[in-house]
Amino acid sequence: MTQVQLLTPVAGQLCELTAVADPIFSQGMMGQGFGIEPEAEQVVAPVSGQVTMVAASLHAIGFKADTGLEVLVHLGIDTVELAANPPFTVSVQVGDHVTAGGAIATMDLAAIQAAGKAPTVILAVTNSADTLTQFEPQVGPVRAGVVGALATLMNKEQAANEPAIQLATEISSTANASVRTGDRYAQLAAQIIEQVGGAVNIKSVIHCITRVRFYLKDEQQANDTIIQNLDGVIDVAKAGGQYQVVIGPAVNDVYDAIIAQLGPGFGDEEATETAVAKEARKAAWQKLSPLQKVKQAFSSLIGVITGSMIPVIGLLAASGILKGVLALLTTFKVVSASAPTYVIINAMGDSVFYFLPIFVGFTAAKKLGADPVIMGIVGGVLTYPAIVSLASGGKVTGHLLGMAINADFFGLPVHVAAYTYSIFPMIAGAWLASKLEPWLKRVIPTVLRMIFVPLIEVVLIAGAILLVLGPVITALSGALAAGIVGIYQLSPAISGLLIGGFYQVLVIFGLHWAIIPIVVNDITTNGHSYLNAIVSATMVAQGGAVLAIALKSKVASVKELAWPATISAFCGVTEPAMYGINLKYGRAFATASVGGAVGGFLTGLMQVNMWGFAGSLIGVTSFINPQGVDFSLWGFLIASLITVIVSFSLTYAFGFTDADVQNVKTAPAKKHLGEERVASTEI
């Protein structure tokens, strides 16, 4: 008798054939086999052999294995009914010879479920009655291309043509052959495989810079002492669900030898590349000086910020321009702010900002490796009307650390902050999700993940933002507000210099909300705001910087974004300029900030006043005194002109070159940091 292995055609949860929701298969009418509830769309060959059948609807593929087994892979239940628009792509045809573990097809799981069909993948040995004496499915979570079942053939000769998938007990003969040929890596590989419990105990294998990392079915079967004393092994470690054999510089050779003996289905190149990159980053990080670590951390932070914002930058730019047009229409009395026309156009221009947490939650999750849909739902929680009402109109029952206590949570007094227009909480939440999700998927059984992973994530992450992160930002903003008021009272010019230089930095982290309440209070109580005039100068500065890039760059993609970002910034919406261009290329944001500092200093020095909320160049009418034109209008024009000249000139000369674009494209992704930020639209 000879035992052979049948590999898993897809990744997912492997179950007994009797548990499959198809009576034809579950009652064994098609032969012995197993089912898999798939978690990925890639389908691989379960055996080495010839393709004998591809269904016209592409839902089933048949094989004649080199061992003589006739194997059927059935993709989904009742999916033959989807023949008019099959949710499958098959890359093999009848007559092709395939290797076990090689890619043969993909299946669109979402389309199958949308059609009301179960995506269960079924493997059946259709001639099992004539060829098999025993069939042992390996029930549990599996990866594609690993051992799914052990099958005992009726006669040993039938297995002779498929040595790559023979049982691990035959590995000892491989080891002996290795000794004879003098291949010490193959010999060590065979010894390691044997001592970790054999191929039947191995789910998959990856490696990093120094270690071969096994995912074992049962770590208790591994003989630590023997492995540690093998010639060529440095040590054994267990972490993160992996059984790690420390090899050292020869890890690539040992890993290749292990995969050669197990078969290609056991390797995971993508996971290996990730592990190698992670180890390389860790080693490089340890060699950095403290100052270099701070610099790299800040660079990583900027990468996360801009990467999360880039997908929505075009929308922000378009919306910013629309908001500028609406400001002109209301300024010149074409449209009344209370008219339905205004409401409709304002909704078109403002919705992307109002619901920004939802969009940024989705994009940040993709950037950081979390579930985008779940983070989009978390963004929906933050912008839910009842939460917005609590933040803006909840009953204030007290104050703590400068925060208004406007709600309670299970009796505990809490501060609910406003999250519309914000992005920092969502990126922080996406980072938290990227750490939480892998742990949840390890501890929650596969059959329960669909419900409980999103449930736990939404509760924990939304709760962390609402109950912890929001109040922390509010407390910091309150302290910052007190400092800003004190500086402004001491010297408007110095206050203008500092606020002008750092306001857009505050926007990144959501701390600009410290200034907005002051502005609102000034305008509602006094009818004007000197502070808002300084904020306006920072918008002009961002526009001047991105204008320089629009004129200087020869890169089409940069120019296409820089021009609308310029218009948007001069219309009072700086997010496209900041996140799409200036912050992304680093020096441009610094030169824009210098321009903002100059503009803020001049605005404060000339005591420019502002009677409206709309800032930047589009808000010129906000600088007209209702009692009659005074120097504030001329001061605004002078400060704005100088601000544009300074930010434009510095950026054109020092802040940007087209080489920066290539540097950003080739910079390695840094996902090991969780620093994020919030940005909100300015007044």
XYZ file of C-alpha atoms in Angstrom:
683
model
C 0.000 0.000 0.000
C 1.216 3.528 -0.782
C 0.013 6.800 0.654
C -0.102 9.970 -1.442
C -1.121 13.525 -0.710
C -3.899 15.541 -2.324
C -3.225 19.263 -2.076
C -5.809 21.889 -1.209
C -7.092 23.739 -4.305
C -7.862 26.943 -2.338
C -7.170 28.587 1.010
C -9.905 28.399 3.618
C -11.554 26.075 6.130
C -11.329 22.412 5.139
C -14.218 20.189 6.218
C -15.338 16.583 5.863
C -17.185 15.833 2.627
C -20.281 14.924 4.671
C -20.483 18.574 5.858
C -20.784 19.922 2.305
C -24.232 21.348 1.479
C -24.607 19.288 -1.703
C -26.166 15.820 -1.318
C -24.516 14.452 -4.469
C -21.077 15.052 -2.974
C -21.852 14.762 0.749
C -23.333 11.251 0.291
C -20.212 10.124 -1.561
C -21.918 9.609 -4.899
C -18.961 11.289 -6.654
C -16.347 9.484 -4.554
C -14.341 10.353 -1.463
C -13.068 13.876 -0.951
C -13.403 17.039 1.125
C -14.848 20.560 0.985
C -13.275 23.977 1.606
C -15.031 27.211 2.500
C -12.711 29.507 0.497
C -11.103 32.674 1.839
C -9.117 33.507 -1.307
C -9.832 33.453 -5.020
C -6.732 31.674 -6.355
C -7.278 28.002 -7.330
C -4.360 25.577 -7.696
C -4.005 22.016 -8.968
C -4.450 19.400 -6.207
C -2.363 16.789 -8.059
C 0.228 16.500 -10.776
C -1.310 15.093 -13.918
C -3.336 15.812 -17.033
C -6.407 18.027 -17.328
C -9.205 15.781 -18.588
C -12.219 18.099 -18.324
C -13.088 21.794 -18.107
C -16.824 22.419 -17.790
C -18.365 24.806 -20.303
C -19.563 26.891 -17.345
C -15.980 26.779 -15.962
C -17.285 25.645 -12.568
C -15.552 22.242 -12.613
C -12.137 20.927 -13.659
C -11.140 17.263 -13.890
C -7.671 15.690 -13.651
C -6.076 12.301 -14.253
C -3.260 12.245 -11.693
C 0.096 10.658 -12.404
C -0.785 8.205 -9.632
C -3.898 7.059 -11.491
C -6.389 8.952 -9.349
C -9.187 10.772 -11.161
C -9.813 14.028 -9.333
C -12.599 16.567 -9.745
C -12.408 20.141 -8.417
C -15.891 21.664 -8.214
C -16.008 25.455 -7.689
C -19.089 26.421 -5.691
C -22.447 24.752 -5.209
C -25.013 25.006 -8.017
C -22.705 27.448 -9.806
C -23.426 25.649 -13.077
C -26.510 27.891 -13.103
C -24.182 30.887 -13.591
C -23.010 29.639 -16.993
C -24.312 32.751 -18.770
C -21.831 34.906 -16.857
C -19.440 32.525 -15.084
C -17.608 34.040 -12.086
C -14.515 31.978 -12.917
C -11.358 32.391 -14.955
C -9.658 29.114 -15.937
C -6.073 29.197 -17.189
C -5.773 25.537 -18.257
C -7.462 23.459 -20.965
C -8.056 19.812 -21.677
C -4.808 18.003 -22.435
C -2.570 20.307 -20.373
C -0.220 18.714 -17.866
C -0.262 20.476 -14.489
C 1.977 20.317 -11.453
C 0.507 19.982 -7.981
C 0.251 23.435 -6.439
C 0.327 25.268 -9.778
C -2.265 27.996 -10.455
C -5.162 26.837 -12.640
C -8.042 29.262 -12.062
C -9.556 32.114 -10.044
C -13.067 32.466 -8.684
C -14.925 35.709 -7.953
C -16.213 34.997 -4.438
C -18.181 38.242 -4.221
C -19.988 37.549 -7.504
C -20.827 33.992 -6.443
C -22.289 35.151 -3.134
C -24.118 38.016 -4.823
C -25.791 35.440 -7.061
C -27.035 33.611 -3.972
C -24.712 30.620 -4.393
C -22.369 29.028 -1.885
C -18.680 29.355 -2.909
C -17.716 26.003 -1.308
C -14.927 24.307 -3.261
C -15.240 20.521 -3.382
C -12.540 17.991 -4.227
C -13.648 14.459 -5.087
C -11.659 11.402 -6.174
C -14.186 10.057 -8.666
C -12.517 6.646 -9.033
C -11.868 6.240 -5.317
C -13.909 2.999 -5.159
C -11.419 1.352 -7.531
C -8.195 2.952 -6.316
C -8.375 3.855 -2.612
C -8.484 1.835 0.567
C -8.333 4.828 2.924
C -8.916 8.592 2.692
C -8.000 11.000 5.534
C -9.028 14.687 5.141
C -6.919 17.174 7.144
C -9.778 19.166 8.695
C -9.110 22.765 9.746
C -7.807 26.053 8.322
C -5.581 25.513 5.280
C -3.621 27.459 2.709
C -3.807 26.769 -1.006
C -1.433 24.058 -2.199
C -0.841 22.301 1.138
C -1.804 18.762 2.157
C -5.601 18.465 2.165
C -5.920 14.705 2.454
C -3.858 11.542 2.707
C -4.997 8.781 0.364
C -3.914 5.135 0.517
C -3.665 3.492 -2.912
C -4.640 -0.083 -3.507
C -1.274 -0.937 -5.035
C 2.097 0.680 -4.587
C 3.024 0.834 -8.261
C 0.373 3.439 -8.953
C 2.203 5.941 -6.740
C 5.605 5.522 -8.357
C 5.109 8.288 -10.889
C 4.382 10.990 -8.282
C 7.305 11.154 -5.802
C 6.717 14.849 -5.138
C 3.523 14.114 -3.211
C 4.417 10.921 -1.373
C 4.002 10.691 2.370
C 6.610 12.136 4.697
C 7.727 8.665 5.779
C 9.465 8.400 2.405
C 11.546 11.498 3.204
C 14.068 9.323 5.021
C 15.035 7.796 1.676
C 15.440 11.335 0.301
C 17.744 12.118 3.186
C 19.839 9.018 2.457
C 20.075 10.031 -1.190
C 21.198 13.466 -0.074
C 23.974 11.973 2.000
C 25.146 9.954 -0.984
C 25.280 13.016 -3.233
C 26.930 15.140 -0.574
C 24.148 17.762 -0.627
C 24.372 18.934 2.965
C 21.504 21.419 2.602
C 19.163 18.710 1.311
C 20.296 16.448 4.152
C 19.655 19.161 6.752
C 16.289 19.949 5.167
C 15.246 16.290 5.348
C 16.310 16.078 8.993
C 14.398 19.244 9.917
C 11.248 18.053 8.117
C 11.421 14.726 9.905
C 11.938 16.318 13.332
C 9.101 18.850 13.013
C 6.684 15.967 12.577
C 7.015 15.230 8.879
C 5.252 16.734 5.911
C 1.863 15.727 7.292
C 2.431 18.095 10.234
C 3.435 21.067 8.051
C 0.878 23.577 6.806
C 3.302 25.910 5.018
C 6.831 27.304 5.184
C 8.315 30.777 4.757
C 11.651 32.300 5.656
C 13.131 35.642 6.657
C 16.742 36.811 6.732
C 17.969 34.175 9.211
C 15.089 31.777 9.984
C 13.010 29.105 8.299
C 9.502 29.615 9.670
C 7.128 26.651 9.772
C 3.380 26.813 10.287
C 2.751 23.461 11.971
C -0.503 21.682 12.696
C 0.823 20.545 16.077
C 3.961 22.148 17.508
C 4.111 19.433 20.187
C 5.238 16.958 17.532
C 8.411 18.945 16.865
C 11.525 17.696 18.655
C 13.196 20.929 19.793
C 16.275 19.278 21.324
C 17.193 17.252 18.246
C 16.608 20.183 15.884
C 18.719 22.529 18.016
C 21.619 20.074 17.849
C 21.504 19.506 14.093
C 24.649 20.583 12.269
C 23.681 23.863 10.578
C 20.964 24.905 13.033
C 21.683 27.753 15.456
C 18.544 27.674 17.588
C 14.785 27.111 17.703
C 12.190 29.777 18.546
C 8.394 29.872 18.741
C 6.508 33.113 18.108
C 3.476 34.423 16.248
C 2.122 30.937 15.577
C 5.379 29.950 13.857
C 7.937 27.291 14.608
C 11.172 29.088 13.721
C 14.407 27.276 12.957
C 17.329 29.734 13.124
C 19.776 28.935 10.325
C 21.787 32.103 9.721
C 23.273 33.189 6.370
C 22.454 29.844 4.674
C 18.715 30.217 5.269
C 17.885 30.611 1.567
C 19.675 27.362 0.660
C 18.003 25.388 3.446
C 14.579 26.838 2.636
C 14.956 25.960 -1.062
C 15.936 22.422 -0.111
C 12.914 22.098 2.178
C 10.511 23.287 -0.544
C 12.166 20.971 -3.075
C 11.386 18.014 -0.829
C 7.902 19.089 0.289
C 6.663 20.440 -3.045
C 5.913 24.004 -4.260
C 2.487 24.083 -2.637
C 4.086 24.437 0.795
C 5.916 27.670 0.003
C 4.468 31.163 0.285
C 6.660 33.607 -1.612
C 4.548 36.640 -0.785
C 4.681 35.933 2.954
C 8.406 35.240 2.672
C 9.025 38.588 0.976
C 7.026 40.314 3.708
C 8.988 38.574 6.454
C 12.321 39.359 4.816
C 11.376 43.015 4.360
C 10.198 43.257 7.967
C 13.449 41.784 9.274
C 15.466 44.093 7.018
C 13.589 47.137 8.306
C 14.078 46.011 11.883
C 17.811 45.508 11.382
C 18.178 48.855 9.593
C 16.162 50.627 12.317
C 18.443 49.285 15.059
C 21.479 50.760 13.308
C 20.050 54.293 13.177
C 21.016 57.044 15.579
C 18.243 58.596 17.721
C 18.088 61.615 15.401
C 17.877 59.381 12.330
C 15.093 57.382 13.967
C 13.098 60.553 14.561
C 13.650 61.636 10.967
C 12.635 58.249 9.576
C 9.589 58.089 11.853
C 8.465 61.488 10.601
C 9.062 60.402 7.013
C 6.961 57.293 7.626
C 4.233 59.425 9.145
C 4.135 61.666 6.093
C 4.027 58.606 3.852
C 0.980 57.266 5.670
C -0.722 60.670 5.601
C -0.240 61.320 1.907
C -0.849 57.706 0.920
C -4.187 57.725 2.702
C -5.247 61.031 1.167
C -4.099 60.600 -2.433
C -7.172 58.600 -3.570
C -9.532 61.427 -2.543
C -7.363 64.416 -3.472
C -9.074 64.903 -6.839
C -12.475 64.978 -5.161
C -11.243 67.453 -2.579
C -9.828 69.729 -5.258
C -13.048 69.638 -7.276
C -15.130 70.264 -4.172
C -12.867 73.113 -3.117
C -13.356 74.826 -6.455
C -17.123 74.335 -6.212
C -17.139 75.837 -2.721
C -15.202 78.823 -4.097
C -17.743 79.316 -6.864
C -20.537 79.152 -4.301
C -18.760 81.760 -2.178
C -18.657 84.088 -5.180
C -22.347 83.516 -5.910
C -23.312 84.418 -2.364
C -20.888 87.346 -2.168
C -22.377 88.978 -5.231
C -25.950 88.190 -4.103
C -26.616 85.814 -7.007
C -27.687 83.116 -4.544
C -29.002 83.553 -1.028
C -27.436 81.447 1.720
C -30.931 80.410 2.784
C -32.181 79.434 -0.684
C -32.635 75.779 -1.780
C -30.194 76.435 -4.624
C -27.498 77.239 -2.082
C -28.328 74.135 -0.045
C -28.061 71.859 -3.092
C -24.793 73.327 -4.386
C -23.335 73.416 -0.881
C -24.151 69.731 -0.444
C -22.318 68.960 -3.685
C -19.224 70.827 -2.549
C -19.277 69.969 1.141
C -20.258 66.286 1.271
C -16.771 64.947 0.568
C -15.445 66.997 3.511
C -18.344 66.245 5.827
C -18.057 62.497 5.267
C -14.275 62.516 4.967
C -13.852 60.060 7.870
C -15.627 57.375 5.833
C -13.461 57.860 2.741
C -10.226 58.185 4.684
C -11.098 55.162 6.801
C -11.359 53.127 3.594
C -8.157 54.433 1.985
C -6.099 54.356 5.204
C -7.143 50.752 5.823
C -5.928 49.776 2.344
C -2.670 51.612 2.970
C -2.073 49.976 6.363
C -3.376 46.508 5.582
C -6.681 46.591 7.491
C -10.177 45.810 6.193
C -11.325 48.893 4.200
C -15.035 48.158 4.540
C -14.859 47.826 8.314
C -12.966 51.112 8.623
C -15.495 52.776 6.339
C -18.191 51.680 8.781
C -16.184 53.130 11.670
C -16.067 56.412 9.734
C -19.840 56.149 9.398
C -20.119 55.834 13.179
C -18.176 59.075 13.649
C -20.375 60.949 11.173
C -23.631 59.391 12.343
C -26.192 62.208 12.848
C -26.810 61.353 16.508
C -23.070 61.489 17.262
C -22.776 64.810 15.422
C -25.702 66.130 17.464
C -24.068 65.025 20.708
C -20.848 66.819 19.778
C -22.508 70.057 18.697
C -25.613 70.239 20.834
C -25.272 67.783 23.691
C -26.065 69.041 27.162
C -22.893 70.214 28.898
C -22.836 68.897 32.464
C -19.348 70.014 33.414
C -15.765 70.501 32.293
C -12.612 68.421 32.657
C -9.148 69.464 31.456
C -10.742 72.150 29.302
C -13.219 69.685 27.765
C -16.962 70.048 27.947
C -18.575 66.895 29.364
C -21.516 66.509 26.984
C -22.429 62.814 27.271
C -22.045 59.710 29.365
C -21.135 56.139 28.499
C -22.545 53.529 30.879
C -22.704 56.281 33.455
C -19.153 57.509 32.897
C -18.918 61.208 31.923
C -17.287 61.638 28.507
C -16.577 64.344 25.962
C -17.862 63.608 22.452
C -15.893 65.616 19.886
C -16.840 66.551 16.316
C -15.333 64.251 13.670
C -16.806 65.530 10.422
C -14.068 66.996 8.198
C -11.424 65.057 10.164
C -8.960 62.377 9.113
C -6.460 61.866 11.954
C -8.780 59.680 14.069
C -9.522 57.453 11.085
C -5.885 56.846 10.188
C -5.124 56.125 13.834
C -8.065 53.740 13.822
C -6.850 52.042 10.634
C -3.467 51.473 12.241
C -5.144 49.985 15.299
C -7.236 47.744 13.023
C -4.110 46.559 11.194
C -2.803 45.278 14.533
C -6.127 43.967 15.829
C -7.346 42.062 12.752
C -4.529 39.476 12.520
C -4.962 38.661 16.206
C -8.729 38.313 15.863
C -8.328 36.020 12.862
C -5.962 33.816 14.850
C -8.264 33.413 17.850
C -11.701 33.384 16.165
C -12.692 30.187 14.308
C -13.064 30.638 10.552
C -16.785 29.895 10.570
C -17.377 32.777 13.013
C -15.040 35.388 11.510
C -17.535 36.899 9.076
C -19.670 38.137 11.978
C -17.400 38.537 14.959
C -14.308 40.142 13.390
C -16.222 43.209 12.097
C -18.360 43.289 15.252
C -15.377 43.412 17.594
C -13.417 45.792 15.374
C -16.215 48.329 15.025
C -16.935 48.290 18.762
C -13.300 48.538 19.889
C -11.994 50.972 17.296
C -14.991 53.309 17.226
C -15.022 53.193 21.019
C -11.307 53.987 21.215
C -11.740 56.988 18.925
C -14.883 58.329 20.596
C -13.849 57.736 24.191
C -10.064 58.173 24.099
C -8.568 59.773 21.000
C -11.194 62.510 20.568
C -10.999 63.734 24.161
C -7.183 63.702 24.034
C -7.179 65.873 20.910
C -9.747 68.193 22.480
C -7.665 68.566 25.641
C -4.528 69.355 23.620
C -6.490 71.803 21.493
C -7.803 73.568 24.588
C -4.313 74.029 26.014
C -3.094 75.235 22.630
C -5.970 77.700 22.373
C -5.063 79.259 25.708
C -1.465 79.676 24.567
C -2.499 81.241 21.247
C -4.739 83.795 22.966
C -1.929 84.696 25.337
C 0.598 85.177 22.520
C -1.830 87.246 20.456
C -2.527 89.536 23.379
C 1.211 89.946 23.885
C 1.986 90.710 20.226
C -0.235 90.344 17.141
C 2.855 90.270 14.893
C 4.586 87.482 16.829
C 1.317 85.603 17.049
C 0.896 85.995 13.283
C 4.427 84.690 12.695
C 3.882 81.572 14.811
C 0.332 80.799 13.694
C 1.154 81.539 10.068
C 4.131 79.192 10.184
C 2.511 76.302 12.025
C -1.228 76.464 11.376
C -1.142 73.942 8.528
C 0.926 71.622 10.738
C -1.877 71.858 13.286
C -4.329 70.953 10.507
C -2.449 67.697 9.882
C -2.998 66.550 13.461
C -6.428 68.038 13.942
C -5.186 70.552 16.504
C -6.331 73.535 14.446
C -9.670 73.094 16.185
C -7.985 75.068 18.976
C -8.133 78.156 16.778
C -11.497 77.711 15.086
C -13.613 78.181 18.257
C -11.749 81.403 18.973
C -12.495 82.657 15.465
C -16.145 81.668 15.720
C -16.476 83.379 19.077
C -14.808 86.558 17.766
C -17.093 86.831 14.742
C -20.306 85.977 16.576
C -19.631 88.330 19.482
C -17.555 91.130 17.918
C -18.457 90.746 14.255
C -14.828 90.367 13.171
C -11.675 88.287 13.799
C -8.016 89.328 13.577
C -7.035 85.685 14.091
C -8.986 84.486 11.069
C -7.064 86.927 8.895
C -3.826 85.208 9.937
C -5.294 81.782 9.132
C -6.252 83.090 5.691
C -2.604 83.908 4.979
C -1.624 80.264 5.503
C -4.092 79.199 2.800
C -2.613 81.692 0.374
C 0.866 80.361 1.171
C -0.104 76.770 0.358
C -1.581 77.980 -2.921
C 1.562 79.933 -3.813
C 3.753 76.886 -3.219
C 1.667 74.489 -5.298
C 1.429 77.137 -8.053
C 5.223 77.084 -8.274
C 5.177 73.313 -8.668
C 2.451 73.497 -11.314
C 4.621 75.861 -13.367
C 7.961 74.168 -12.721
C 7.183 70.464 -13.026
C 7.408 68.675 -16.343
C 5.739 65.543 -14.935
C 2.229 65.308 -16.392
C 0.677 63.613 -13.364
C 2.037 66.295 -11.045
C 0.842 69.167 -13.212
C -2.607 67.595 -13.572
C -3.029 67.629 -9.818
C -1.126 70.823 -9.015
C -3.288 73.143 -11.129
C -6.658 72.247 -9.579
C -4.965 72.126 -6.153
C -3.786 75.708 -6.715
C -7.272 76.881 -7.568
C -8.699 75.008 -4.592
C -6.170 76.544 -2.179
C -6.914 80.059 -3.418
C -10.591 79.154 -2.893
C -9.860 78.392 0.758
C -9.514 74.578 0.653
C -5.883 73.566 1.109
C -6.159 69.765 1.529
C -5.450 68.978 -2.164
C -2.396 71.247 -2.151
C -1.122 69.944 1.172
C -1.717 66.206 0.915
C -1.562 65.829 -2.833
C 1.590 67.857 -3.497
C 3.313 69.966 -0.810
C 3.413 67.520 2.080
C 4.074 64.605 -0.236
C 7.293 66.131 -1.515
C 8.419 67.455 1.869
C 10.438 70.577 1.165
C 7.495 72.222 -0.577
C 5.475 72.071 2.625
C 8.358 73.685 4.511
C 8.695 76.527 1.997
C 4.915 77.018 2.031
C 5.049 77.240 5.834
C 7.759 79.900 5.612
C 5.502 81.850 3.256
C 2.656 81.410 5.751
C 4.845 82.708 8.566
C 5.719 85.817 6.541
C 2.079 86.371 5.585
C 0.893 85.842 9.161
C 3.535 88.219 10.514
C 2.528 90.968 8.080
C -1.178 90.386 8.719
C -0.646 90.672 12.467
C 1.744 93.611 12.143
C -0.754 95.582 10.040
C -3.590 94.414 12.313
C -5.615 93.200 9.342
C -9.172 92.437 10.410
C -11.689 90.047 8.870
C -15.500 90.193 8.993
C -16.368 86.816 7.411
C -15.380 83.173 7.546
C -14.299 82.617 3.910
C -10.533 83.058 3.660
C -7.736 82.933 1.086
C -8.009 84.976 -2.136
C -11.630 83.952 -2.729
C -12.536 85.593 0.596
C -11.413 89.086 -0.344
C -14.852 90.499 0.468
C -14.516 89.198 4.033
C -11.870 91.912 4.562
C -14.242 94.738 3.709
C -15.473 96.547 6.829
C -19.302 96.734 6.755
C -18.940 100.293 8.071
C -16.821 101.262 5.061
C -13.580 100.150 3.429
C -10.592 100.613 5.722
C -6.957 99.526 5.740
C -7.834 95.876 6.419
C -8.634 95.339 2.736
C -5.363 96.907 1.566
C -3.449 95.098 4.301
C -4.943 91.808 3.153
C -3.964 92.473 -0.463
C -0.419 93.502 0.495
C 0.100 90.537 2.840
C -1.391 88.091 0.329
C 0.779 89.366 -2.522
C 3.954 89.087 -0.460
C 2.896 85.672 0.837
C 2.423 84.350 -2.699
C 5.761 85.818 -3.805
C 7.667 84.296 -0.855
C 6.084 80.840 -0.944
C 6.221 80.711 -4.748
C 9.852 81.826 -4.985
C 11.151 79.581 -2.199
C 9.299 76.563 -3.550
C 10.388 77.189 -7.143
C 14.026 77.633 -6.099
C 14.397 75.144 -3.238
C 11.164 73.290 -2.525
C 10.716 70.970 -5.481
C 12.361 69.240 -8.403
C 10.988 66.542 -10.673
C 13.560 64.196 -9.140
C 11.473 64.307 -5.945
C 8.659 62.561 -7.824
C 10.878 59.619 -8.709
C 12.254 59.471 -5.156
C 8.748 59.195 -3.748
C 7.846 56.462 -6.259
C 10.898 54.367 -5.405
C 10.819 54.903 -1.637
C 10.022 51.656 0.193
C 6.678 51.408 1.932
C 6.940 51.778 5.701
C 4.024 50.113 7.453
C 5.753 49.496 10.737
C 4.744 52.842 12.154
C 1.297 53.736 13.260
C 1.533 57.486 13.324
C -1.332 59.154 11.577
C -2.955 62.520 11.585
C -6.184 64.405 11.191
C -6.805 67.156 8.710
C -9.891 69.237 8.480
C -11.031 71.882 6.111
C -10.144 75.344 7.298
C -12.553 78.154 7.929
